[in-house]
PDB file of C-alpha atoms (C1' of nucleotides) in Angstrom:
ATOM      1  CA  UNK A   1    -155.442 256.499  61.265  1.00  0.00           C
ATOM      2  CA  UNK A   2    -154.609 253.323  60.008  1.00  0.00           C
ATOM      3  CA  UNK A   3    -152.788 252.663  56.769  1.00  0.00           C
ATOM      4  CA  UNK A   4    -154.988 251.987  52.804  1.00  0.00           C
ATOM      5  CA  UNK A   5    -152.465 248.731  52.156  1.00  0.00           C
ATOM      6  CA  UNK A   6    -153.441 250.562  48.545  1.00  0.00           C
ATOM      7  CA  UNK A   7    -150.901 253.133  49.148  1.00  0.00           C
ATOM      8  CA  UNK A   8    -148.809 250.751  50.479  1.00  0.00           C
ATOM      9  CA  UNK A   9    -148.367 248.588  47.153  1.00  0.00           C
ATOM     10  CA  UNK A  10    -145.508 248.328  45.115  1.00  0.00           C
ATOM     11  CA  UNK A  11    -143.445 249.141  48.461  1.00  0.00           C
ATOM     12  CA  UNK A  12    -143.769 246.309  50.138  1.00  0.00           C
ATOM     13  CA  UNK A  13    -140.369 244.396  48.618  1.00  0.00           C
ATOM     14  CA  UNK A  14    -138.845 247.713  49.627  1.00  0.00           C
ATOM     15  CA  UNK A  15    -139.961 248.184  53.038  1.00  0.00           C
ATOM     16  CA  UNK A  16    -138.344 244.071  53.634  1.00  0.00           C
ATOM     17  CA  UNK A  17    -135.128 244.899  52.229  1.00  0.00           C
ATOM     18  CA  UNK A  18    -134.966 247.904  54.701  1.00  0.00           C
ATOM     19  CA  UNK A  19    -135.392 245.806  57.617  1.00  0.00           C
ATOM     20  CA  UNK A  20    -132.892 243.021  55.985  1.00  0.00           C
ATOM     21  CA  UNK A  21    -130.448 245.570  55.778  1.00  0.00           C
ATOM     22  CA  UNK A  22    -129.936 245.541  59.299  1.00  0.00           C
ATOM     23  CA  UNK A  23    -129.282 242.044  59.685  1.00  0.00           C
ATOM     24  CA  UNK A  24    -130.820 238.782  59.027  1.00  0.00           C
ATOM     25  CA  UNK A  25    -134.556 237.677  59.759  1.00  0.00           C
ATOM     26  CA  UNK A  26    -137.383 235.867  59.341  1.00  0.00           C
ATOM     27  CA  UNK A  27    -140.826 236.393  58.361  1.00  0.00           C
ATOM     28  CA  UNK A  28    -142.667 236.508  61.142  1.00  0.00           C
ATOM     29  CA  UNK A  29    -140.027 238.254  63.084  1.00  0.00           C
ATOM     30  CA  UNK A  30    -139.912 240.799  60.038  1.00  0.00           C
ATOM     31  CA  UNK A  31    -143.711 241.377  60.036  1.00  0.00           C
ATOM     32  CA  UNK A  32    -143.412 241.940  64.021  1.00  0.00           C
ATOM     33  CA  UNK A  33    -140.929 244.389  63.572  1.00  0.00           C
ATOM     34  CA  UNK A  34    -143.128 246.346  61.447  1.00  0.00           C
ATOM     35  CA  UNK A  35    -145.933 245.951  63.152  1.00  0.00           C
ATOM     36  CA  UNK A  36    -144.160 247.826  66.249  1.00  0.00           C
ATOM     37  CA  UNK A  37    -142.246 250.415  64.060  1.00  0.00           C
ATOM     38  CA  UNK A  38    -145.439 251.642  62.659  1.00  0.00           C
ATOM     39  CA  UNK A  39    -147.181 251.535  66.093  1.00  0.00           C
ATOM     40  CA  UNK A  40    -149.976 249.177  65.045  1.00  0.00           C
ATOM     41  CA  UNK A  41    -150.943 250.922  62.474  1.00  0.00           C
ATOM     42  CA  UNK A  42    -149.518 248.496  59.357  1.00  0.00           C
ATOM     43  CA  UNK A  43    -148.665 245.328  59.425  1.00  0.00           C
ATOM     44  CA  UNK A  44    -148.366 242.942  56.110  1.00  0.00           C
ATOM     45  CA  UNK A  45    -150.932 240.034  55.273  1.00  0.00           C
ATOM     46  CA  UNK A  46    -149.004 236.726  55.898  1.00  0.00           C
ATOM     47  CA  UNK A  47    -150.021 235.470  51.977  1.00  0.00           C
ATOM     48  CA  UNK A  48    -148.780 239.140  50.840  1.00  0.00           C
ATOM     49  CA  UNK A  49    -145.329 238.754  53.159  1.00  0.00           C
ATOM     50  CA  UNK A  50    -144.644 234.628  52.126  1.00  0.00           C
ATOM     51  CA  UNK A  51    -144.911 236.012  48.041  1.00  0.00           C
ATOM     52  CA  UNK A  52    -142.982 239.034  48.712  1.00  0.00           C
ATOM     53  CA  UNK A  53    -140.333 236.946  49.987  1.00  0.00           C
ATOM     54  CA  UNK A  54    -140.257 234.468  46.959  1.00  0.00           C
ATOM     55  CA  UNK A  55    -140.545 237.337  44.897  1.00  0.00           C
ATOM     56  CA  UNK A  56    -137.172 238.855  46.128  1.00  0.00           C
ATOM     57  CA  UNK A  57    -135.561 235.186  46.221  1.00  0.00           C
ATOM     58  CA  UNK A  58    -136.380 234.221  42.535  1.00  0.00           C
ATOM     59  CA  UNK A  59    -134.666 237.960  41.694  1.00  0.00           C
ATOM     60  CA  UNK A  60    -131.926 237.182  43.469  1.00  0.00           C
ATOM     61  CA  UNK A  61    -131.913 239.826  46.255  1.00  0.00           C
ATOM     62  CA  UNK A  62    -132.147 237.528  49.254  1.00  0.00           C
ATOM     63  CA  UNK A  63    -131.101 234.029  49.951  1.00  0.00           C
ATOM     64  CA  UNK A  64    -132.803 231.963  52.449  1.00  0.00           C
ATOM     65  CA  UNK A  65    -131.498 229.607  54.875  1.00  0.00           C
ATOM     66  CA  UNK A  66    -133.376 227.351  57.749  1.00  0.00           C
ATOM     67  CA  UNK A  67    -132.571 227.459  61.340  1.00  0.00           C
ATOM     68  CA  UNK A  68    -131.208 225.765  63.735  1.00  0.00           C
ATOM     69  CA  UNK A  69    -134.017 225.907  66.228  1.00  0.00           C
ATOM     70  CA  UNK A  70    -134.452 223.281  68.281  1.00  0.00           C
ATOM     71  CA  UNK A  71    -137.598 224.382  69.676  1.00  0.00           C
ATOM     72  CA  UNK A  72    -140.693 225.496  68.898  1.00  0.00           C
ATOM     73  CA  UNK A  73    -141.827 226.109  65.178  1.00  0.00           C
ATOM     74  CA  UNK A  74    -138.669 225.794  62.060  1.00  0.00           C
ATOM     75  CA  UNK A  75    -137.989 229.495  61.150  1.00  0.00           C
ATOM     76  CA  UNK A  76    -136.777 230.623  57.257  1.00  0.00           C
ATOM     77  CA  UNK A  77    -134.043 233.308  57.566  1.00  0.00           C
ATOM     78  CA  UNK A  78    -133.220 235.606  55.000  1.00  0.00           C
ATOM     79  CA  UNK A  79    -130.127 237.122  54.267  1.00  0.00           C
ATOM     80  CA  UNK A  80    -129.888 240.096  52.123  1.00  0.00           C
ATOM     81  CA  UNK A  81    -127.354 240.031  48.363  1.00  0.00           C
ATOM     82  CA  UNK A  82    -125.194 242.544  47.042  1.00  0.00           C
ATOM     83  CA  UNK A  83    -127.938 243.102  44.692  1.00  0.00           C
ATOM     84  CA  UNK A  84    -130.687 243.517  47.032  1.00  0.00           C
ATOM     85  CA  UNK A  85    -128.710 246.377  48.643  1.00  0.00           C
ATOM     86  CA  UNK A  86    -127.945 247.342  45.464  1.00  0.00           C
ATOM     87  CA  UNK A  87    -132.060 247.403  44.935  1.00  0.00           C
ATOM     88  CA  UNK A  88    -133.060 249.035  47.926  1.00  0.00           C
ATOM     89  CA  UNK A  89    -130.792 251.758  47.007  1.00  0.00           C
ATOM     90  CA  UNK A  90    -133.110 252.259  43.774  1.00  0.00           C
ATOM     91  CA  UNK A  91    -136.392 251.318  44.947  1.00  0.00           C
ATOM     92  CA  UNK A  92    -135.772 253.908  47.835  1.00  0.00           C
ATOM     93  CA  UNK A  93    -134.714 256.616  45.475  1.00  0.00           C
ATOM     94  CA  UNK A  94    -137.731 255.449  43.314  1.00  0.00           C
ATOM     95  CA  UNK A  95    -140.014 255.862  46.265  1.00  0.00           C
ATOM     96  CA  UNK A  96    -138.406 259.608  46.814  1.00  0.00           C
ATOM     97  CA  UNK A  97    -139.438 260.703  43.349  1.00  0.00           C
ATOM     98  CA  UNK A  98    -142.890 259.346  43.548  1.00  0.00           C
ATOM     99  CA  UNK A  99    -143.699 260.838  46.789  1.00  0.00           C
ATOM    100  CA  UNK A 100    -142.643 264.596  45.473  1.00  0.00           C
ATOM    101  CA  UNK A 101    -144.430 263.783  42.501  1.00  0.00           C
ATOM    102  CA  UNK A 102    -147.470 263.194  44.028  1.00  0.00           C
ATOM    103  CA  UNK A 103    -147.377 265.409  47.117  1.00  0.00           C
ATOM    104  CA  UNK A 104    -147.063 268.263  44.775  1.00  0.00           C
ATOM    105  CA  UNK A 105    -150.047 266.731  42.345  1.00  0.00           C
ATOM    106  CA  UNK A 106    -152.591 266.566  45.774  1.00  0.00           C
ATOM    107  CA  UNK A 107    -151.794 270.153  46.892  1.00  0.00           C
ATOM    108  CA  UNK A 108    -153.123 271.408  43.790  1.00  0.00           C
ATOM    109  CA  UNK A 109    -156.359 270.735  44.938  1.00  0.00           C
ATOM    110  CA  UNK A 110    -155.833 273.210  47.483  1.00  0.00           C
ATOM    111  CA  UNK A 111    -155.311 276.142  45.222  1.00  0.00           C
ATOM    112  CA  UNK A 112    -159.474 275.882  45.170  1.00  0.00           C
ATOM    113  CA  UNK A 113    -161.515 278.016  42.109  1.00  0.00           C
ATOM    114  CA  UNK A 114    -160.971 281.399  42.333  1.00  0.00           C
ATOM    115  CA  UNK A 115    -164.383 283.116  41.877  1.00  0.00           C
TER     116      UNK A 115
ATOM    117  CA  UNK B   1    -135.700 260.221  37.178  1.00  0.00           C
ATOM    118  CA  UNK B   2    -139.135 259.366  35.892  1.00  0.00           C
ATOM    119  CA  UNK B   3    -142.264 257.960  38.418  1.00  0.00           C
ATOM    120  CA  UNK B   4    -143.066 254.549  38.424  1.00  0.00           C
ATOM    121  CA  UNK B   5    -146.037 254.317  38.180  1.00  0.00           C
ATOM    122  CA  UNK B   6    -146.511 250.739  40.314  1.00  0.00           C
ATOM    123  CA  UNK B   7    -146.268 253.770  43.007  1.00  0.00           C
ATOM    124  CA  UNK B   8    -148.489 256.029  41.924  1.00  0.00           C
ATOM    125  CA  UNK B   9    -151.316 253.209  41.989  1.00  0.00           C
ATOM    126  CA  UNK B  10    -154.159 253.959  44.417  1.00  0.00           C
ATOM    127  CA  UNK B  11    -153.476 258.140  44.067  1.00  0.00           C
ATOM    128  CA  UNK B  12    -154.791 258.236  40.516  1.00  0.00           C
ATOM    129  CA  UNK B  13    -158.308 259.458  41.618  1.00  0.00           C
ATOM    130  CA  UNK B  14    -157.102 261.590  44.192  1.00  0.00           C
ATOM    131  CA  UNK B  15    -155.123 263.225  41.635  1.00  0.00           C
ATOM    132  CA  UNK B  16    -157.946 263.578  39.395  1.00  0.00           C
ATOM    133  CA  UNK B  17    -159.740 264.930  41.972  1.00  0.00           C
ATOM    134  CA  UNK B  18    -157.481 267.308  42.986  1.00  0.00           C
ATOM    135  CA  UNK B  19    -157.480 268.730  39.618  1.00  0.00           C
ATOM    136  CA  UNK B  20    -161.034 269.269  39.829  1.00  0.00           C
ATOM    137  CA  UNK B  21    -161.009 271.119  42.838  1.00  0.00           C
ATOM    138  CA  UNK B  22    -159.692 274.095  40.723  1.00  0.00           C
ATOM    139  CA  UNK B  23    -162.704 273.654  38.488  1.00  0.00           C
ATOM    140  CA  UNK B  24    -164.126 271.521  36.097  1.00  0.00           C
ATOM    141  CA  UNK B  25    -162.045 270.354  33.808  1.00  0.00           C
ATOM    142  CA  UNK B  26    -162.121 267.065  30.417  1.00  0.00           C
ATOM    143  CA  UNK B  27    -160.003 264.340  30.323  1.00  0.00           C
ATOM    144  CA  UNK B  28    -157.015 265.049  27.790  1.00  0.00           C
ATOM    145  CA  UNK B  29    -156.861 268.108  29.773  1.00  0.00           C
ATOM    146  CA  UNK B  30    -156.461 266.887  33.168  1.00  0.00           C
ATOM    147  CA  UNK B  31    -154.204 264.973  31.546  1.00  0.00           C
ATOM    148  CA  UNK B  32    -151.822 267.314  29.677  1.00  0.00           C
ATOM    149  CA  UNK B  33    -152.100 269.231  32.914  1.00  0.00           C
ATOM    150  CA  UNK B  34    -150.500 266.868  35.570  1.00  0.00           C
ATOM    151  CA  UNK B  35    -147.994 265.934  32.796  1.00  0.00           C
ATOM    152  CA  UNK B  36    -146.653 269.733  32.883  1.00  0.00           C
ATOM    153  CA  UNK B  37    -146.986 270.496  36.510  1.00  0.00           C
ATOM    154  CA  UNK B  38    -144.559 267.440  36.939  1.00  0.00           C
ATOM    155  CA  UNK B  39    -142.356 268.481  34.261  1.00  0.00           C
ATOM    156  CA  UNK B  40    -142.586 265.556  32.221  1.00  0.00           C
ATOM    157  CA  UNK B  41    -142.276 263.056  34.514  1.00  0.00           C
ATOM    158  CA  UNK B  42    -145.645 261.611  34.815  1.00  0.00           C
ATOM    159  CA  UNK B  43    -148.781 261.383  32.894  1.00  0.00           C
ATOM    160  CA  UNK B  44    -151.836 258.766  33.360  1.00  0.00           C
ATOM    161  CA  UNK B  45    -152.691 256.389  30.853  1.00  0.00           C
ATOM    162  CA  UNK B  46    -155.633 256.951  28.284  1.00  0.00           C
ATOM    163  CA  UNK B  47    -157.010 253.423  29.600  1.00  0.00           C
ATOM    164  CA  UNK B  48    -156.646 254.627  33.194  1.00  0.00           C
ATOM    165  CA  UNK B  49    -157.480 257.883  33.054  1.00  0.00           C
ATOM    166  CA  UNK B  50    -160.755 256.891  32.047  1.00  0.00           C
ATOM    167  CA  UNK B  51    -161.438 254.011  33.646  1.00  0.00           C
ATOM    168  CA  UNK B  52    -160.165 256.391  36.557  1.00  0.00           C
ATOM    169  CA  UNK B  53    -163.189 258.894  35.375  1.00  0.00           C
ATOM    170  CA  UNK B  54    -165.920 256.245  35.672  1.00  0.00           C
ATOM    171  CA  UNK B  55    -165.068 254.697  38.756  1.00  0.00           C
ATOM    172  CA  UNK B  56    -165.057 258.556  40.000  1.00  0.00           C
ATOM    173  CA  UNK B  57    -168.332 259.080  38.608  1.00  0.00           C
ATOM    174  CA  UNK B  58    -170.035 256.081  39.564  1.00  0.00           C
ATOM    175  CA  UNK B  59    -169.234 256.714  43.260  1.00  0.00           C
ATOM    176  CA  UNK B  60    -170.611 260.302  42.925  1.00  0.00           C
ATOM    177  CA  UNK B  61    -167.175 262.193  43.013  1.00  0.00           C
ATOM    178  CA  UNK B  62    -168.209 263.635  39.758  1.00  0.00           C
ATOM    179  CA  UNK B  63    -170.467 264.852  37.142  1.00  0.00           C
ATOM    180  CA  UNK B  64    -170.298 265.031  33.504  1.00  0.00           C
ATOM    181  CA  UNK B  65    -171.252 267.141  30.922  1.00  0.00           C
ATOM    182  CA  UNK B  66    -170.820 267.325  27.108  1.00  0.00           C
ATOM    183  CA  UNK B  67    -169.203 270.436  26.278  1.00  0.00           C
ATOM    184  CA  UNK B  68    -170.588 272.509  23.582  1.00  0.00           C
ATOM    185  CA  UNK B  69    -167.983 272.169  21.211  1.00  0.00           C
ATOM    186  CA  UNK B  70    -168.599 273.942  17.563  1.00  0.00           C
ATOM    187  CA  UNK B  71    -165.222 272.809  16.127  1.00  0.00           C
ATOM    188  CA  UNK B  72    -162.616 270.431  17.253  1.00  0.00           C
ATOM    189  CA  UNK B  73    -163.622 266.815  19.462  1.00  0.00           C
ATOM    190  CA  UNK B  74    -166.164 266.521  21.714  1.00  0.00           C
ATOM    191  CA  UNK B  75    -165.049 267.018  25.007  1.00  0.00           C
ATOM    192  CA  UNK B  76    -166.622 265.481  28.104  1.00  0.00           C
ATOM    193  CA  UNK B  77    -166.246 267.809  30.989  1.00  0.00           C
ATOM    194  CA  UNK B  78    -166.286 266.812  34.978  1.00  0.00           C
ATOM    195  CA  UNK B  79    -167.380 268.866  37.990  1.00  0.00           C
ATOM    196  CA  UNK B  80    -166.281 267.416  41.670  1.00  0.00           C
ATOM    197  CA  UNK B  81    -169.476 267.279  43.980  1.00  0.00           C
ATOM    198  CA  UNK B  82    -169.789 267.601  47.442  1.00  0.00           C
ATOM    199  CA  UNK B  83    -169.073 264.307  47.672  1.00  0.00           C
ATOM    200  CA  UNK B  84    -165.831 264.705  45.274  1.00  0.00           C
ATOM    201  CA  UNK B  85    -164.559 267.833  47.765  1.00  0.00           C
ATOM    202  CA  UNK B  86    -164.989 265.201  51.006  1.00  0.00           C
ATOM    203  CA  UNK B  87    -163.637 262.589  49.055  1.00  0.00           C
ATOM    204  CA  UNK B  88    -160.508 264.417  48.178  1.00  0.00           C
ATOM    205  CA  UNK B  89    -159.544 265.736  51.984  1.00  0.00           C
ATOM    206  CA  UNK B  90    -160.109 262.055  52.828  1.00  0.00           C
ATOM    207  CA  UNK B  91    -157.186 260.634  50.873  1.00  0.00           C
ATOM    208  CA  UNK B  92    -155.169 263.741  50.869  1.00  0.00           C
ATOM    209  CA  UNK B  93    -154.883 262.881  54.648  1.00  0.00           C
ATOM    210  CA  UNK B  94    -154.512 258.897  54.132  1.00  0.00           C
ATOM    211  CA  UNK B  95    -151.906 259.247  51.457  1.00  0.00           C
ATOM    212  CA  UNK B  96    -150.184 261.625  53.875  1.00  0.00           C
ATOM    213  CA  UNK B  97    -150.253 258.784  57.303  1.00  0.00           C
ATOM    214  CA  UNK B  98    -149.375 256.134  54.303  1.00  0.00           C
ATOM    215  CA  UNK B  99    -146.120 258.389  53.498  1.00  0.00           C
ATOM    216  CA  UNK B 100    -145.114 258.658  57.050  1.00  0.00           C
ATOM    217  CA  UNK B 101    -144.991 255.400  57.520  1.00  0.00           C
ATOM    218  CA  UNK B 102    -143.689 254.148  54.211  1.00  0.00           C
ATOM    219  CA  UNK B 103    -141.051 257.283  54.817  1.00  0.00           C
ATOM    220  CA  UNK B 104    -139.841 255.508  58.412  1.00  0.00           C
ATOM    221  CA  UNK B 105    -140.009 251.876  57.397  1.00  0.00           C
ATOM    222  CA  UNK B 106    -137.680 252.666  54.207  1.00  0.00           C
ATOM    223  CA  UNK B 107    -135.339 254.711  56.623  1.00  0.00           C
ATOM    224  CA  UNK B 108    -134.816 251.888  58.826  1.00  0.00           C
ATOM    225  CA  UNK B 109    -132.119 250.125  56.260  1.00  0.00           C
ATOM    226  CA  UNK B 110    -130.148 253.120  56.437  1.00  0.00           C
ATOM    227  CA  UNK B 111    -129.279 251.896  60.096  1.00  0.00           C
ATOM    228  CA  UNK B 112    -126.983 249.158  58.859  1.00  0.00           C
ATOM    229  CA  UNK B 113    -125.544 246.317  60.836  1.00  0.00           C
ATOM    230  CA  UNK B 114    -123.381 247.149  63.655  1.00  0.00           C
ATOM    231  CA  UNK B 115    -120.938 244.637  63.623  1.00  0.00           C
TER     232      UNK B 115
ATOM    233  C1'  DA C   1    -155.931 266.484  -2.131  1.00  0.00           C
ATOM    234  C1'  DA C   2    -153.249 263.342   0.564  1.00  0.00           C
ATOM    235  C1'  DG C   3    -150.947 262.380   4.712  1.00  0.00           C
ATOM    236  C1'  DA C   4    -149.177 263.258   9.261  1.00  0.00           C
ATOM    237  C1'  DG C   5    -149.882 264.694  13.768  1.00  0.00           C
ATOM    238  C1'  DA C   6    -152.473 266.575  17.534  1.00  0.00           C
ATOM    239  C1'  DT C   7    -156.808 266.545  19.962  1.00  0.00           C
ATOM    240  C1'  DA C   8    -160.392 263.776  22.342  1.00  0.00           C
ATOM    241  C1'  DC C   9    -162.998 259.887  23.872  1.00  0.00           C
ATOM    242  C1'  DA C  10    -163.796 254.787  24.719  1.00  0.00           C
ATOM    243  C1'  DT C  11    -163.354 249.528  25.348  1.00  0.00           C
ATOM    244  C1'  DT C  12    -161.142 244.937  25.737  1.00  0.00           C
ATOM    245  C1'  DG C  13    -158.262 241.559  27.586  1.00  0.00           C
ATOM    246  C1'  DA C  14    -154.190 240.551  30.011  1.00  0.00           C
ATOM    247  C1'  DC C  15    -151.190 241.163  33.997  1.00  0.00           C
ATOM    248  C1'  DA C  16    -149.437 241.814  38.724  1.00  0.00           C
ATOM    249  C1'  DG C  17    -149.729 242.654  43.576  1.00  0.00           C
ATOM    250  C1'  DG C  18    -152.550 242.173  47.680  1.00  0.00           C
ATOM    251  C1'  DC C  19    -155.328 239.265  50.505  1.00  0.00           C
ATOM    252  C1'  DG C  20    -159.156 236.159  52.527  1.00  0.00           C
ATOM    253  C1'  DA C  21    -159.474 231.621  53.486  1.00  0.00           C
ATOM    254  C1'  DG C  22    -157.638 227.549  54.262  1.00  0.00           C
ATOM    255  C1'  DG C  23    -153.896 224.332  55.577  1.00  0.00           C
ATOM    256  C1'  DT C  24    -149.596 222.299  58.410  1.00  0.00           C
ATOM    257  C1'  DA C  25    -146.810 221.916  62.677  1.00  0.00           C
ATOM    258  C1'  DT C  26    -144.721 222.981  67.383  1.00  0.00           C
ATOM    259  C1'  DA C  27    -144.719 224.843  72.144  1.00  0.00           C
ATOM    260  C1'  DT C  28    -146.798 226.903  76.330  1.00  0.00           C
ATOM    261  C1'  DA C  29    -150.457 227.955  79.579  1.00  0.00           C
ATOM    262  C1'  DC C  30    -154.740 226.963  81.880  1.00  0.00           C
TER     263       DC C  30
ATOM    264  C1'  DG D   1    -157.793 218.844  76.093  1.00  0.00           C
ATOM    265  C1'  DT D   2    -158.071 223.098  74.134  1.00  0.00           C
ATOM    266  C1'  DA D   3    -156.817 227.711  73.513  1.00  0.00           C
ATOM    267  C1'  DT D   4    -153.253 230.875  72.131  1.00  0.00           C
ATOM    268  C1'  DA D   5    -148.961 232.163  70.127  1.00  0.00           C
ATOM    269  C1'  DT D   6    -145.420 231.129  66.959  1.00  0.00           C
ATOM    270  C1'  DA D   7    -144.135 230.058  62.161  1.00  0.00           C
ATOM    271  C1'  DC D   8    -144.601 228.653  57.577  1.00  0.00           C
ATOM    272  C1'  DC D   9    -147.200 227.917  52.989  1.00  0.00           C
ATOM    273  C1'  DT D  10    -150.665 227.999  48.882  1.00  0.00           C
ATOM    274  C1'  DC D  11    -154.978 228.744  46.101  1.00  0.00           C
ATOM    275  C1'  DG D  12    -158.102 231.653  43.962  1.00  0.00           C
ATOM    276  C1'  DC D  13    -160.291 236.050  43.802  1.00  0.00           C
ATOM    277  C1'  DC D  14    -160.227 241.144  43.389  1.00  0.00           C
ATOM    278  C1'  DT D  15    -158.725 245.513  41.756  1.00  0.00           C
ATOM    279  C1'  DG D  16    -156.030 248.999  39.371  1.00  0.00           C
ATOM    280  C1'  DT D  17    -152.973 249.585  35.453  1.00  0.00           C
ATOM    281  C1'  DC D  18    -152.103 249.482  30.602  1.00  0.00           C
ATOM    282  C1'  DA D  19    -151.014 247.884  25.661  1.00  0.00           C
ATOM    283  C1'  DA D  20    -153.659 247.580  21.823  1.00  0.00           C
ATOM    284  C1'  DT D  21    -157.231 249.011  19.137  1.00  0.00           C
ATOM    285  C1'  DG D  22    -161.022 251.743  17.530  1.00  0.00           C
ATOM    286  C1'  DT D  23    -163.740 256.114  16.566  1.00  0.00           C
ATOM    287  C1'  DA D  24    -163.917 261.093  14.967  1.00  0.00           C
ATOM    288  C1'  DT D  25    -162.347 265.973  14.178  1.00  0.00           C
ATOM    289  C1'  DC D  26    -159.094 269.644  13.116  1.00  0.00           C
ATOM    290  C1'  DT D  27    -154.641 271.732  11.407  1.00  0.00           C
ATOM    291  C1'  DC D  28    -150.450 271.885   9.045  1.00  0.00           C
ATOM    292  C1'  DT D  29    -147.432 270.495   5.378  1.00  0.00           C
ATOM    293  C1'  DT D  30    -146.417 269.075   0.884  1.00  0.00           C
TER     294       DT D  30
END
DNA sequence: AAGAGATACATTGACAGGCGAGGTATATAC
DNA sequence: GTATATACCTCGCCTGTCAATGTATCTCTT
């Protein structure tokens, strides 16, 4: 089953700062790497990536540098703050309280009518 | 830690719906009810709730019915349909494949960089 | 009797994130 | 020469959330 990029939003800042955290990137590269984590199943839209990515600049979690290819296409590589660790921290721990929130909310439905 | 509720976007209905699946059930109530079960630290929206309702409604999920109220508000009560029940095992299992992979893709910055 | 607070429903307009569609440019393979 | 892959970017639309506002009823306190 594929992924509902519904369920997806609001994570998407937080699922690049994961993958930042292990070193710099770029945004293609980033995507790709996502793309095979998840085994095809979710990959970001390139407008949704290129905003996320300005998104996380203008807040000051990433910084951005160009490099030095000398081939092929120029390449944007972002490097990950203090503060962007700092925010993945949160954002993950934010993520953790939704998902027990709402896995306990869905298996209500289970309980079914008793009658 | 409260939920933000940027992640709880796209589960609203299934929440509803799970509700329903107990039996039928108004609005406030649904309400009050997922605000309890999570101890506080979520409740929908009037706005949302409601505009969560119709949406529900006007894709057959649900039915409505005044309640016969002889004191107190009016109360509009729901019933999940067929529809509703099929509807709710539906995104019960893509909010579960969206967790997975949201649950590996956030682990992957706890890998570091290995230099 | 007046006022506050809880119950209960509903709508409007604004906002934010996601994304389809379009664009630019380079390199390789056929 | 043209198709495919890499790599970046932006505009405008869509959708779900929500603050603000409105309606009406009931209960409790003063």
């Amino acid at each position: 089953m594929s992924v509902a990029s519904e369920l997806i939003r609001g994570n998407t800042e937080t699922i690049i700062l994961a993958q930042l955290m292990k070193g710099d990137g770029y945004g293609y590269m980033v995507n790709k790497a996502i793309f095979n984590l998840t085994g095809g199943k979710f990959e970001l839209k390139e407008a949704t990536l290129y905003t996320a990515f300005r998104r996380l600049e203008d807040a000051g979690c990433i910084v951005s540098y160009w490099g030095d290819e000398t081939t092929g296409a120029r390449r944007r590589y972002y490097s990950i703050t203090d503060l962007g660790r700092e925010s993945y921290r949160l954002r993950k721990k934010e993520w953790e309280t939704a998902e027990a929130v709402i896995d306990k909310l869905l298996a209500e439905g289970e309980k079914g009518v008793s009658k």
